[in-house]
Amino acid sequence: MLVTDDQHSGTLGWMPVLRSYIARRGVRFTRAMVPTSVCCPSRASILTGEYAHRTKVWENTQGWARFRRAGMERRTMAIYLRQAGYRTALIGKYLNIYHRAQPPPGWSTWHAFHENNAKYYGYELQHTDGS
């Protein structure tokens, strides 16, 4: 699964398949839906397959802290995919205000925004590979 959010069009050069299948041809999602159209609750739902009332993430502030306190980091798709033998990667934003020394369980590659992850410039990435 590839999720892109607030992606600058200039970065599509690094993604030739995405560019050829989606950007050039265009895509229309006629049966799409979003359970919660707010950044952090939506990301929590994507990661777990659960609605906001289960993840306990209803808004952007304190999103990661609520997600973690609700035990959701132990129930993400990354864990289940790794258990099935897949390599997993997160590159970019995990959840708002994420700050932890180690990546959450299940990710084999992790290049995530750390601490103040709402900035487009001057941000810090936390890196780990091959765990």
Coordinates of N, CA and C in Angstrom, one line a residue:
M1 N 0.8 -1.2 0.0 CA 0.0 0.0 0.0 C 0.9 1.2 0.0
L2 N 0.6 2.2 -0.8 CA 1.3 3.4 -0.9 C 0.3 4.5 -0.6
V3 N 0.6 5.3 0.4 CA -0.3 6.4 0.8 C 0.5 7.7 0.6
T4 N 0.0 8.6 -0.1 CA 0.7 9.9 -0.3 C -0.3 11.0 0.2
D5 N 0.3 12.0 0.9 CA -0.5 13.1 1.4 C 0.4 14.4 1.3
D6 N -0.2 15.4 0.8 CA 0.5 16.7 0.7 C 1.8 16.5 -0.1
Q7 N 1.9 15.6 -1.1 CA 3.1 15.4 -1.8 C 3.2 16.5 -2.9
H8 N 4.4 17.0 -3.0 CA 4.7 18.0 -4.0 C 4.9 17.4 -5.3
S9 N 4.3 18.0 -6.3 CA 4.3 17.4 -7.7 C 5.7 17.1 -8.2
G10 N 6.7 17.9 -7.7 CA 8.1 17.8 -8.2 C 8.7 16.5 -7.7
T11 N 8.1 15.8 -6.7 CA 8.7 14.5 -6.3 C 8.2 13.4 -7.1
L12 N 7.3 13.6 -8.0 CA 6.8 12.4 -8.8 C 7.9 11.9 -9.7
G13 N 8.9 12.7 -10.0 CA 10.0 12.2 -10.8 C 10.7 11.0 -10.2
W14 N 10.7 10.9 -8.9 CA 11.3 9.7 -8.2 C 10.3 8.5 -8.2
M15 N 9.1 8.7 -8.7 CA 8.1 7.6 -8.6 C 7.5 7.4 -10.0
P16 N 8.3 6.8 -10.9 CA 7.9 6.7 -12.3 C 6.6 5.8 -12.5
V17 N 6.4 4.8 -11.7 CA 5.3 3.9 -11.9 C 4.0 4.7 -11.5
L18 N 4.1 5.4 -10.3 CA 3.0 6.2 -9.9 C 2.7 7.3 -10.9
R19 N 3.7 7.9 -11.4 CA 3.5 9.0 -12.4 C 2.8 8.4 -13.7
S20 N 3.2 7.2 -14.2 CA 2.7 6.7 -15.4 C 1.2 6.2 -15.2
Y21 N 0.9 5.6 -14.1 CA -0.4 5.0 -13.9 C -1.4 6.0 -13.4
I22 N -1.0 6.9 -12.6 CA -2.0 7.8 -12.0 C -1.9 9.2 -12.5
A23 N -0.7 9.8 -12.4 CA -0.6 11.2 -12.7 C -0.9 11.5 -14.2
R24 N -0.3 10.7 -15.1 CA -0.5 11.0 -16.6 C -1.9 10.6 -17.0
R25 N -2.5 9.5 -16.6 CA -3.8 9.0 -17.0 C -4.9 9.6 -16.2
G26 N -4.7 9.9 -15.0 CA -5.7 10.4 -14.1 C -6.5 9.2 -13.5
V27 N -7.0 9.4 -12.3 CA -7.8 8.3 -11.7 C -9.0 8.9 -11.1
R28 N -10.1 8.2 -11.2 CA -11.4 8.6 -10.6 C -11.8 7.5 -9.6
F29 N -12.0 7.9 -8.4 CA -12.4 6.9 -7.4 C -13.9 7.2 -7.1
T30 N -14.7 6.3 -7.8 CA -16.2 6.5 -7.7 C -16.8 5.9 -6.5
R31 N -16.1 5.0 -5.8 CA -16.7 4.3 -4.7 C -15.8 4.5 -3.5
A32 N -15.1 5.6 -3.3 CA -14.2 5.8 -2.2 C -14.9 6.4 -1.0
M33 N -14.4 6.2 0.1 CA -14.9 6.8 1.3 C -13.7 7.0 2.3
V34 N -13.9 7.9 3.2 CA -12.9 8.1 4.3 C -13.7 8.1 5.6
P35 N -13.2 7.3 6.6 CA -14.0 7.2 7.8 C -13.9 8.5 8.7
T36 N -12.7 9.1 8.6 CA -12.6 10.4 9.4 C -11.7 11.3 8.5
S37 N -12.2 12.4 8.0 CA -11.4 13.2 7.1 C -10.5 14.2 7.8
V38 N -9.8 13.7 8.8 CA -8.8 14.5 9.5 C -7.5 13.7 9.5
C39 N -6.4 14.4 9.3 CA -5.1 13.7 9.1 C -4.8 12.6 10.1
C40 N -4.7 12.9 11.3 CA -4.2 11.8 12.3 C -5.2 10.7 12.5
P41 N -6.5 11.0 12.7 CA -7.5 9.9 12.8 C -7.5 9.1 11.6
S42 N -7.4 9.7 10.4 CA -7.4 8.9 9.2 C -6.2 8.0 9.1
R43 N -5.0 8.5 9.5 CA -3.8 7.7 9.5 C -3.9 6.5 10.4
A44 N -4.5 6.8 11.6 CA -4.7 5.7 12.6 C -5.6 4.6 12.0
S45 N -6.6 5.0 11.3 CA -7.5 4.0 10.7 C -6.8 3.2 9.6
I46 N -6.0 3.9 8.8 CA -5.3 3.2 7.7 C -4.3 2.2 8.4
L47 N -3.6 2.5 9.4 CA -2.7 1.6 10.1 C -3.3 0.4 10.7
T48 N -4.5 0.6 11.2 CA -5.2 -0.5 12.0 C -6.4 -1.1 11.4
G49 N -7.0 -0.4 10.4 CA -8.3 -0.9 9.9 C -9.4 -0.6 10.9
E50 N -9.2 0.2 11.9 CA -10.2 0.4 12.9 C -10.7 1.9 12.8
Y51 N -12.0 2.1 13.1 CA -12.5 3.5 13.2 C -12.0 4.2 14.4
A52 N -12.2 5.6 14.3 CA -11.6 6.4 15.4 C -12.1 6.1 16.8
H53 N -13.4 5.6 16.9 CA -13.9 5.3 18.2 C -13.1 4.1 18.8
R54 N -12.4 3.3 18.0 CA -11.6 2.2 18.5 C -10.1 2.6 18.7
T55 N -9.6 3.5 17.8 CA -8.2 3.9 18.0 C -8.0 4.9 19.0
K56 N -9.1 5.6 19.4 CA -9.1 6.7 20.3 C -8.5 8.0 19.8
V57 N -8.2 8.0 18.5 CA -7.7 9.2 17.9 C -8.8 9.9 17.1
W58 N -9.2 11.1 17.7 CA -10.3 11.9 17.1 C -9.8 13.2 16.5
E59 N -8.6 13.6 16.8 CA -8.1 14.9 16.3 C -6.6 14.8 16.1
N60 N -6.0 15.9 15.6 CA -4.6 15.9 15.2 C -3.7 16.0 16.5
T61 N -4.1 16.9 17.4 CA -3.2 17.1 18.5 C -3.2 15.9 19.5
Q62 N -2.1 15.5 19.9 CA -2.0 14.3 20.8 C -2.4 13.0 20.1
G63 N -2.3 13.0 18.8 CA -2.7 11.8 18.0 C -1.9 10.6 18.3
W64 N -0.6 10.7 18.3 CA 0.3 9.6 18.5 C 0.2 9.1 20.0
A65 N 0.1 10.1 20.9 CA 0.0 9.7 22.3 C -1.2 8.9 22.6
R66 N -2.4 9.3 22.0 CA -3.6 8.6 22.2 C -3.6 7.2 21.6
F67 N -3.0 7.2 20.4 CA -2.9 5.9 19.6 C -2.1 4.9 20.4
R68 N -1.0 5.4 21.0 CA -0.1 4.5 21.8 C -0.8 4.1 23.1
R69 N -1.4 5.0 23.8 CA -2.1 4.7 25.0 C -3.2 3.6 24.8
A70 N -3.8 3.7 23.7 CA -4.9 2.8 23.4 C -4.4 1.4 22.9
G71 N -3.1 1.2 22.9 CA -2.4 0.0 22.5 C -2.5 -0.3 21.0
M72 N -2.7 0.7 20.2 CA -2.9 0.5 18.8 C -1.5 0.2 18.1
E73 N -0.4 0.6 18.6 CA 0.9 0.3 18.0 C 1.2 -1.2 17.9
R74 N 0.5 -2.0 18.7 CA 0.7 -3.4 18.7 C -0.3 -4.1 17.8
R75 N -1.1 -3.3 17.1 CA -2.2 -3.8 16.2 C -2.2 -3.2 14.8
T76 N -1.0 -2.8 14.3 CA -1.0 -2.2 13.0 C -0.8 -3.2 11.9
M77 N -1.1 -2.8 10.7 CA -0.8 -3.7 9.5 C 0.6 -4.0 9.4
A78 N 1.5 -3.2 9.9 CA 3.0 -3.5 9.8 C 3.3 -4.8 10.5
I79 N 2.8 -5.0 11.7 CA 3.0 -6.2 12.5 C 2.5 -7.4 11.7
Y80 N 1.3 -7.4 11.2 CA 0.7 -8.5 10.6 C 1.5 -8.8 9.2
L81 N 1.9 -7.8 8.5 CA 2.6 -8.0 7.3 C 4.0 -8.6 7.6
R82 N 4.7 -8.1 8.6 CA 6.0 -8.7 9.0 C 5.8 -10.2 9.4
Q83 N 4.8 -10.5 10.1 CA 4.6 -11.9 10.6 C 4.3 -12.8 9.4
A84 N 3.8 -12.2 8.3 CA 3.5 -13.0 7.1 C 4.7 -13.0 6.1
G85 N 5.9 -12.4 6.6 CA 7.1 -12.5 5.8 C 7.4 -11.3 4.9
Y86 N 6.6 -10.2 5.0 CA 6.8 -9.1 4.1 C 7.8 -8.1 4.8
R87 N 8.4 -7.3 3.9 CA 9.2 -6.2 4.4 C 8.3 -5.0 4.4
T88 N 8.4 -4.2 5.4 CA 7.5 -3.0 5.6 C 8.4 -1.7 5.7
A89 N 7.9 -0.6 5.2 CA 8.6 0.6 5.3 C 7.6 1.8 5.6
L90 N 8.0 2.7 6.4 CA 7.3 3.9 6.6 C 8.3 5.0 6.3
I91 N 7.9 5.9 5.4 CA 8.8 7.0 5.0 C 7.9 8.3 5.0
G92 N 8.2 9.2 5.9 CA 7.4 10.4 6.1 C 6.7 10.5 7.4
K93 N 5.5 10.9 7.4 CA 4.7 11.1 8.7 C 4.1 9.8 9.2
Y94 N 4.3 9.5 10.4 CA 3.6 8.4 11.0 C 2.3 8.9 11.6
L95 N 2.4 9.5 12.8 CA 1.2 10.1 13.4 C 1.7 11.4 14.0
N96 N 0.8 12.4 14.2 CA 1.2 13.7 14.6 C 1.8 13.6 16.0
I97 N 2.9 14.4 16.2 CA 3.6 14.6 17.4 C 4.3 13.3 17.9
Y98 N 4.7 12.5 16.9 CA 5.4 11.2 17.2 C 6.8 11.6 17.7
H99 N 7.1 11.0 18.9 CA 8.5 11.2 19.4 C 8.8 10.0 20.3
R100 N 9.7 9.2 19.8 CA 10.1 8.0 20.5 C 11.5 7.6 20.0
A101 N 12.3 7.0 20.9 CA 13.6 6.6 20.5 C 13.7 5.5 19.4
Q102 N 12.8 4.6 19.5 CA 12.7 3.5 18.5 C 11.4 3.5 17.7
P103 N 11.5 3.0 16.5 CA 10.2 2.9 15.7 C 9.2 1.9 16.4
P104 N 8.0 2.1 16.1 CA 7.0 1.1 16.6 C 7.2 -0.3 16.0
P105 N 6.7 -1.3 16.6 CA 6.9 -2.7 16.1 C 6.4 -2.9 14.7
G106 N 7.1 -3.7 14.0 CA 6.6 -4.2 12.7 C 7.2 -3.5 11.5
W107 N 8.0 -2.5 11.6 CA 8.5 -1.7 10.5 C 10.0 -2.2 10.3
S108 N 10.3 -2.7 9.0 CA 11.6 -3.1 8.7 C 12.5 -1.9 8.3
T109 N 11.8 -0.9 7.7 CA 12.5 0.3 7.3 C 11.7 1.5 7.9
W110 N 12.4 2.5 8.5 CA 11.7 3.5 9.1 C 12.4 4.8 8.9
H111 N 11.9 5.7 8.2 CA 12.4 7.1 7.9 C 11.3 8.1 8.2
A112 N 11.0 8.3 9.5 CA 9.8 9.1 9.9 C 10.1 10.4 10.5
F113 N 9.2 11.4 10.3 CA 9.3 12.6 10.9 C 9.3 12.4 12.4
H114 N 10.1 13.2 13.1 CA 10.3 13.0 14.5 C 10.0 14.4 15.2
E115 N 9.3 14.3 16.3 CA 8.9 15.5 17.1 C 7.9 16.4 16.3
N116 N 8.4 17.6 15.9 CA 7.5 18.5 15.2 C 7.3 18.1 13.8
N117 N 6.4 17.3 13.5 CA 6.3 16.7 12.1 C 5.4 17.5 11.2
A118 N 5.0 18.6 11.6 CA 4.1 19.4 10.7 C 4.8 20.4 9.9
K119 N 6.2 20.4 10.0 CA 7.0 21.4 9.2 C 7.3 20.8 7.8
Y120 N 7.3 21.6 6.8 CA 7.8 21.2 5.5 C 9.3 21.4 5.3
Y121 N 9.9 22.2 6.1 CA 11.3 22.5 6.0 C 11.9 22.4 7.4
G122 N 13.2 22.0 7.5 CA 13.8 22.0 8.8 C 13.3 20.9 9.7
Y123 N 12.8 19.9 9.2 CA 12.3 18.8 10.0 C 13.4 17.8 10.3
E124 N 13.2 16.9 11.2 CA 14.1 15.9 11.6 C 13.5 14.5 11.3
L125 N 14.3 13.7 10.6 CA 13.9 12.3 10.4 C 14.6 11.3 11.3
Q126 N 13.8 10.3 11.7 CA 14.4 9.3 12.5 C 14.6 8.1 11.5
H127 N 15.8 7.5 11.5 CA 16.2 6.5 10.5 C 16.5 5.2 11.2
T128 N 16.0 4.1 10.7 CA 16.4 2.7 11.0 C 16.2 1.9 9.8
D129 N 17.0 0.9 9.5 CA 16.9 0.0 8.4 C 17.2 -1.4 8.9
G130 N 16.4 -2.4 8.3 CA 16.7 -3.8 8.5 C 16.4 -4.4 9.8
S131 N 15.5 -3.8 10.6 CA 15.2 -4.4 11.9 C 14.3 -5.6 11.7

